[in-house]
CSV table of C-alpha atoms in Angstrom, one decimal:
chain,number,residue,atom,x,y,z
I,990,UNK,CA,-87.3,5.8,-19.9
I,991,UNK,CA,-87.9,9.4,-19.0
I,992,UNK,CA,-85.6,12.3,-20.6
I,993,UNK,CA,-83.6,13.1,-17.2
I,994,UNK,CA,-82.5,9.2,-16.8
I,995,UNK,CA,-81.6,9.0,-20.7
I,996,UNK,CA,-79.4,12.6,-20.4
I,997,UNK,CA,-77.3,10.8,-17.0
I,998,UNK,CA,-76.6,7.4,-18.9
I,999,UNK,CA,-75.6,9.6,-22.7
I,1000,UNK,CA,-73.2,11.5,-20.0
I,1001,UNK,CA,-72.1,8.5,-18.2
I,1002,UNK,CA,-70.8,6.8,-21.7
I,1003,UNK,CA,-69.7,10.3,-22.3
I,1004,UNK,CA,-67.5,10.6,-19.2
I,1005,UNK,CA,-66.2,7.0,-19.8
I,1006,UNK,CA,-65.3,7.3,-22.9
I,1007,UNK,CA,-63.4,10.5,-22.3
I,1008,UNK,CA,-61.8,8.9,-19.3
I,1009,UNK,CA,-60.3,5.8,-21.6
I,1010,UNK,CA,-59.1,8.2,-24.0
I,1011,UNK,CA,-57.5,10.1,-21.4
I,1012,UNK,CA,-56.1,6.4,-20.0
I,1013,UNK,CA,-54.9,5.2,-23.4
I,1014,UNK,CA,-53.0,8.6,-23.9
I,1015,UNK,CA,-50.8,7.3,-20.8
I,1016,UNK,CA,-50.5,3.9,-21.1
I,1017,UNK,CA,-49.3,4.9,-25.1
I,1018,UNK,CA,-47.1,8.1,-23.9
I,1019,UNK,CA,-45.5,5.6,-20.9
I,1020,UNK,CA,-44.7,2.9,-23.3
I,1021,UNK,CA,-43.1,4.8,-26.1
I,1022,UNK,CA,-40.1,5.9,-23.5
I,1023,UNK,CA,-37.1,8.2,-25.4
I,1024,UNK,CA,-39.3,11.3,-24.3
I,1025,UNK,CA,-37.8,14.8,-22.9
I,1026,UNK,CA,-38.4,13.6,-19.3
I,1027,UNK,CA,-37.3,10.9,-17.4
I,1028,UNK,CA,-38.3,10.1,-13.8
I,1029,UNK,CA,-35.8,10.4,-11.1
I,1030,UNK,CA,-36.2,7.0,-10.3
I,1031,UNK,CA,-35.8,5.5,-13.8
I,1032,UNK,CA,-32.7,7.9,-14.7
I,1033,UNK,CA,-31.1,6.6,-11.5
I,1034,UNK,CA,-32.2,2.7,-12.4
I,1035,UNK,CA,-30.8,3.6,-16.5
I,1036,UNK,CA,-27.3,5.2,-15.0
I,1037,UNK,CA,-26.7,1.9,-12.8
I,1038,UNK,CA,-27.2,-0.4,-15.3
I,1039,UNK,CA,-24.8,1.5,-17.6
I,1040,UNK,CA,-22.0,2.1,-14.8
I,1041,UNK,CA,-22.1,-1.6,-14.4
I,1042,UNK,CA,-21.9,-2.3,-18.1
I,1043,UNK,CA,-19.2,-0.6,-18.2
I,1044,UNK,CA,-17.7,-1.7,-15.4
I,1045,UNK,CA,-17.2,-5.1,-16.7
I,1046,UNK,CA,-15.3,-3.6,-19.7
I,1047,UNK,CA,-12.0,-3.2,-18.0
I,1048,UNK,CA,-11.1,-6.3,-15.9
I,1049,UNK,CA,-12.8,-8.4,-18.8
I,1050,UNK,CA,-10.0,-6.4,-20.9
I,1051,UNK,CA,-7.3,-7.3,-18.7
I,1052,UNK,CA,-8.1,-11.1,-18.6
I,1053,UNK,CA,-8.4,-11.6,-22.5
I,1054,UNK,CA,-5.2,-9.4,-23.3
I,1055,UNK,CA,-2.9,-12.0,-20.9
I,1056,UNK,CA,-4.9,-14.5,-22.0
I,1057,UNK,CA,-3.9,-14.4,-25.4
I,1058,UNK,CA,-0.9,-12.1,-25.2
I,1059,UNK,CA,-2.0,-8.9,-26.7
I,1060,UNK,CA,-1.4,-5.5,-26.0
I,1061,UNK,CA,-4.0,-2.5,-26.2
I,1062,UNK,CA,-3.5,-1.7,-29.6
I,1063,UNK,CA,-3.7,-5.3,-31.0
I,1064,UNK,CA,-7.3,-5.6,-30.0
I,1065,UNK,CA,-10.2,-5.6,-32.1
I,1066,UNK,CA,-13.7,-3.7,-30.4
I,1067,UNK,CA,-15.9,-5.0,-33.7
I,1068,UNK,CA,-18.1,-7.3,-32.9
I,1069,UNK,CA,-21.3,-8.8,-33.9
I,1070,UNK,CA,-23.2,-6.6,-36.8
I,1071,UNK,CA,-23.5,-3.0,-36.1
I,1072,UNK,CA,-21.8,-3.1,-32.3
I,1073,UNK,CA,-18.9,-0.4,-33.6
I,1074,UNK,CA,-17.6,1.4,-36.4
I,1075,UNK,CA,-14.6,1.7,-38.0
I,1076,UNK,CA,-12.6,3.1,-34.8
I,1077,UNK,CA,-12.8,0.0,-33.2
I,1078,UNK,CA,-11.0,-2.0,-36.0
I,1079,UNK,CA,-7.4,-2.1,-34.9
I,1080,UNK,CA,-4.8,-2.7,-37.9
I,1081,UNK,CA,-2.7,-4.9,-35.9
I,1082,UNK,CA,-5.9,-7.5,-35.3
I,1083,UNK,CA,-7.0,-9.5,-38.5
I,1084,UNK,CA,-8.7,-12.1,-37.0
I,1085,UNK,CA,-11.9,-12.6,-34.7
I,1086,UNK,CA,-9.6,-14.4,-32.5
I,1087,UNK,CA,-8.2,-11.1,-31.3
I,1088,UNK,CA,-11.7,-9.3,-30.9
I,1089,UNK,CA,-12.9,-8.3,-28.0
I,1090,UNK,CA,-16.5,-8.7,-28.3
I,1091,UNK,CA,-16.9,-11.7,-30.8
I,1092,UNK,CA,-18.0,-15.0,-29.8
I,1093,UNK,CA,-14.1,-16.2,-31.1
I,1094,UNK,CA,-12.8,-13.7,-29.3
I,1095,UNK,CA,-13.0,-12.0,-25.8
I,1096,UNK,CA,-17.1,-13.3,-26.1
I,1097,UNK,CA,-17.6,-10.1,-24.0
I,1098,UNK,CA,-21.5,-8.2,-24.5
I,1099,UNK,CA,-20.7,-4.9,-26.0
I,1100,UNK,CA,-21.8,-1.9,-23.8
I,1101,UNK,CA,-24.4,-0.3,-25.9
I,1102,UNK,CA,-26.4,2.3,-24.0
I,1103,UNK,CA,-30.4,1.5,-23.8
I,1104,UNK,CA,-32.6,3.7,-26.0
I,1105,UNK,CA,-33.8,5.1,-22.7
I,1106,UNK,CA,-30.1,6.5,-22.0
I,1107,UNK,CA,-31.0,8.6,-25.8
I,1108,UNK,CA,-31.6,12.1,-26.1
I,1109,UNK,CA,-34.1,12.6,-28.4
I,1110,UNK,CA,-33.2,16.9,-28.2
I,1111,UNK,CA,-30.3,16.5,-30.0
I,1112,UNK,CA,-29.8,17.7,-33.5
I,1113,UNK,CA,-26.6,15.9,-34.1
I,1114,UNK,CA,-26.8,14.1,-37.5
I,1115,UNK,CA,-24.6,11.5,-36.2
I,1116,UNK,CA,-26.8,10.7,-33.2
I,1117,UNK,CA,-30.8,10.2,-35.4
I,1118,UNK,CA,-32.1,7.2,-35.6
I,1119,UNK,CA,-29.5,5.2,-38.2
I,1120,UNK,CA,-26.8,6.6,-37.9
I,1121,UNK,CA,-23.5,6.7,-36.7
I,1122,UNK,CA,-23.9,6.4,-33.1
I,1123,UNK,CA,-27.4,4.7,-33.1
I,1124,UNK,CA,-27.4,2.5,-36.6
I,1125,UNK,CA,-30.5,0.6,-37.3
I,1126,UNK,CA,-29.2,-2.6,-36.0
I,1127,UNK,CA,-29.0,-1.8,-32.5
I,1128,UNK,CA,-32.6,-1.0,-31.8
I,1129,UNK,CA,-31.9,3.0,-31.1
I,1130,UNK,CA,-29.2,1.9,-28.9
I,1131,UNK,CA,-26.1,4.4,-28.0
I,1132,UNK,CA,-22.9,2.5,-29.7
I,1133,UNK,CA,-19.1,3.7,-28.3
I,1134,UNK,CA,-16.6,5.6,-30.7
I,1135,UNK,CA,-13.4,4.2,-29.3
I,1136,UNK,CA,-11.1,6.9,-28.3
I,1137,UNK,CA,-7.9,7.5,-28.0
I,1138,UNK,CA,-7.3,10.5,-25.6
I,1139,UNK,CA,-4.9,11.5,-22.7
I,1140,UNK,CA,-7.1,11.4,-19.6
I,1141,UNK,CA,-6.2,14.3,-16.4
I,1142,UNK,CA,-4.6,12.5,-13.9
I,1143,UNK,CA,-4.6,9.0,-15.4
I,1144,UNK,CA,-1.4,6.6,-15.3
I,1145,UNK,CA,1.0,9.2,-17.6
I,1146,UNK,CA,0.9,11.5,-19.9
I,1147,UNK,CA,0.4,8.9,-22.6
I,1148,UNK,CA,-3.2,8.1,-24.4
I,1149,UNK,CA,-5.6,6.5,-22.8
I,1150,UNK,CA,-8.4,4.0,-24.4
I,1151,UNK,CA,-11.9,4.8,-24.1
I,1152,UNK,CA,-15.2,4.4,-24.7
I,1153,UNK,CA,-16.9,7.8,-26.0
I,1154,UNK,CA,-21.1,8.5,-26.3
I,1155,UNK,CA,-22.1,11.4,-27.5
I,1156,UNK,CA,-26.1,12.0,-27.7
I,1157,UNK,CA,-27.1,10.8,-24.0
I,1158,UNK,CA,-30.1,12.1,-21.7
I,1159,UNK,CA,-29.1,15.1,-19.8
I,1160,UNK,CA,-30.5,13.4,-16.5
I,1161,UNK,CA,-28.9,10.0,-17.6
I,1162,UNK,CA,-26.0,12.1,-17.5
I,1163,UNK,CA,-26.0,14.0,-14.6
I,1164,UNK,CA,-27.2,10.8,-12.4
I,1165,UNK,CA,-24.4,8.5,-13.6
I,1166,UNK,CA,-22.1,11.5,-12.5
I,1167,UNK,CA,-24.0,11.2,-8.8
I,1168,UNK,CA,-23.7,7.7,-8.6
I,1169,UNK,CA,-20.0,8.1,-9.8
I,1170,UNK,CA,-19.3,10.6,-6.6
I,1171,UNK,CA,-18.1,13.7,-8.8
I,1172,UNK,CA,-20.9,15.6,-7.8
I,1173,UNK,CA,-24.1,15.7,-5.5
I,1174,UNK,CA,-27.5,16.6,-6.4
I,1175,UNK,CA,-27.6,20.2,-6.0
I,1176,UNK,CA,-23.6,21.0,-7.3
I,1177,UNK,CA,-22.5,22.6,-10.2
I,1178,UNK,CA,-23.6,20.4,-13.3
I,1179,UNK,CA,-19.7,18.9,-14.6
I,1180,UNK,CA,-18.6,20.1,-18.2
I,1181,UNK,CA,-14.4,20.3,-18.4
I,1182,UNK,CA,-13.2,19.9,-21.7
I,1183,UNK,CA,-14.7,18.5,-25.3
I,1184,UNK,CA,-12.6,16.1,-26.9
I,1185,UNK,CA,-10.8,18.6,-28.6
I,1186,UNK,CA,-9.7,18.0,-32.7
I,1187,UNK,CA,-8.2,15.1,-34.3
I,1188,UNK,CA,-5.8,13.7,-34.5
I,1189,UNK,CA,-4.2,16.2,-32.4
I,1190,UNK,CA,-6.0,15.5,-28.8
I,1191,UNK,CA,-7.6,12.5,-29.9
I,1192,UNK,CA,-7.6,9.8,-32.3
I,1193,UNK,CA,-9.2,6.0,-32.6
I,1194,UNK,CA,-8.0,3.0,-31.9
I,1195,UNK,CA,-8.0,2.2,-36.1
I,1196,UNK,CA,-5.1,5.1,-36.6
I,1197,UNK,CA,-3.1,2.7,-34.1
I,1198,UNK,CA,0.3,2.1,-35.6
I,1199,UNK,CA,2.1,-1.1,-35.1
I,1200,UNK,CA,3.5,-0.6,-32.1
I,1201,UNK,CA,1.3,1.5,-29.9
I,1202,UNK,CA,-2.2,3.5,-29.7
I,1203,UNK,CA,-2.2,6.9,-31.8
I,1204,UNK,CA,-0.5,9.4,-29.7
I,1205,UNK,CA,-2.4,12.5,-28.6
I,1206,UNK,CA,-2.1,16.0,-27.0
I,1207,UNK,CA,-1.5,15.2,-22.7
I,1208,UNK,CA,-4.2,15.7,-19.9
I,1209,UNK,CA,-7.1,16.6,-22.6
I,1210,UNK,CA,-10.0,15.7,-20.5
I,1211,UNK,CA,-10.5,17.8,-17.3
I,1212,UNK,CA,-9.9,21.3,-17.9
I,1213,UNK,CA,-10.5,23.6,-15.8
I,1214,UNK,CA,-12.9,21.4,-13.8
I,1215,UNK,CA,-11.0,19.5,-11.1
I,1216,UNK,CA,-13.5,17.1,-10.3
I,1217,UNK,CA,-12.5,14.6,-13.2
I,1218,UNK,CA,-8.8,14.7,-12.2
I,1219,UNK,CA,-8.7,10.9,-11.7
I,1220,UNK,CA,-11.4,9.9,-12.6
I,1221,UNK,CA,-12.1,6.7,-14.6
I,1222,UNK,CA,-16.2,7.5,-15.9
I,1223,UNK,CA,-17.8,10.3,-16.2
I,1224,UNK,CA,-20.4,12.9,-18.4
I,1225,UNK,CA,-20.3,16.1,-19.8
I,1226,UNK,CA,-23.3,17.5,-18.9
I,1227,UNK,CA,-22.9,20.9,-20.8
I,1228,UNK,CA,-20.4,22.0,-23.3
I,1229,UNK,CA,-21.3,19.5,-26.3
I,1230,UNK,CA,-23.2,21.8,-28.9
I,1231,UNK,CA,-25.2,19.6,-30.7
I,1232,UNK,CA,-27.4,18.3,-27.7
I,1233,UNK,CA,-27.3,15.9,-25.3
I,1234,UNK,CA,-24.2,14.9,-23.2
I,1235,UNK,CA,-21.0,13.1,-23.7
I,1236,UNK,CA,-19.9,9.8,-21.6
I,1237,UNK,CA,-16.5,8.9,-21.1
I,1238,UNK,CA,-15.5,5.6,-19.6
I,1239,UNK,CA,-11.4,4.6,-19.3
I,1240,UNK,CA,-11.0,1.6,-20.4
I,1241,UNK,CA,-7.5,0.8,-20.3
I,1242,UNK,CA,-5.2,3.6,-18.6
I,1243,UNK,CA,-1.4,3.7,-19.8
């Protein structure tokens, strides 16, 4: 074999191996998901699947409350394993029977948010990996703190029951407030107000009393920023200074 054919086929190998290095890089990066960036096309897919998620929440809600006679604050949101903490446990519901999400109960799936719907910028202890909003059983999943707070323009004046995520993708966030209608593409990102303090403008559904949710400070959620007035889900896609942006989702409106 002469010395010129034997340099083309040691650069040959060379270039392929340099060109499956460069391949398994991708594949590896593409599979690992929970980066910085998300495609347009896959925040859009991510924020549709957790509208309608959500979406099922509410009439499910309303079925299983006649159903078994219950008002708002005699409902568990517990559980299988690891599906909520303590501000789901209602002290006026001491069986499974009353819980929303257990297979005795309401047999409803739990709206966790996908590990693709994380922001991995965030420096919120309570959003890393095992911990309060993403605890090892749910697979890096997003878990609801369920909140009590006075939503703008919602029923009265009187708390509201909702479903609260801190720690999600900024474009998850900004695309589920597209889909939603409160903004288009190129508007002003949506902030209006942070939750506020406890218990004062909000609470959890565990500091229920015995007759009613926990009652909190009116109209806390819009703000300045009239394009929540109304509305039932929505994310703040700025304002929360830990990282990463809050969803709010109404889930029963009083």
């Amino acid at each position: 074999m002469h010395l010129k054919e034997r340099g083309n086929i040691l650069f040959l190998i060379l270039l392929a191996v340099v060109l499956f290095a460069a391949l398994s890089y991708a594949v590896t990066q593409s599979l690992r998901g929970g980066g910085k960036d998300v495609s347009d096309e896959k925040a859009a897919a991510i924020a549709a699947q957790i509208i309608n998620a959500i979406g099922l929440q509410e009439p499910e809600l309303m079925r299983f409350m006649e159903r078994q006679k219950l008002a708002i604050h005699q409902v568990d949101f517990i559980g299988p394993h690891g599906t909520a903490s303590s501000s789901g446990n209602s002290p006026n519901c001491t069986t499974t029977a009353c819980d929303f999400w257990s297979q005795d109960g309401g047999k409803v799936t739990p709206p966790i948010l996908p590990l693709a719907a994380y922001n991995p910028a965030t420096v919120s202890a309570g959003c890393q990996a095992g911990s309060g909003y993403r605890p090892s059983t749910l697979n890096g999943g997003v878990r609801p703190f369920m909140m009590v707070i006075s939503a703008s323009g919602i029923g009265t004046a009187a708390s509201d029951f909702v479903f609260y995520y801190p720690c999600v993708h900024p474009q998850i966030c900004a695309e589920i407030n597209i889909q939603e209608g409160l903004r288009g593409r190129n508007d002003a990102v949506i902030v209006g107000n942070s939750p506020g303090s406890t218990p004062a403008d909000y609470n959890s559904l565990s500091s229920s009393s015995a007759t009613a949710l926990a009652s909190t400070s009116a109209d806390r959620t819009a703000g300045s920023e009239s394009r929540l007035i109304t509305r039932r889900v929505w994310c703040r896609e700025a304002g929360y200074t830990a990282g990463g942006g809050e969803l709010f989702a109404v889930i029963y409106a009083r």
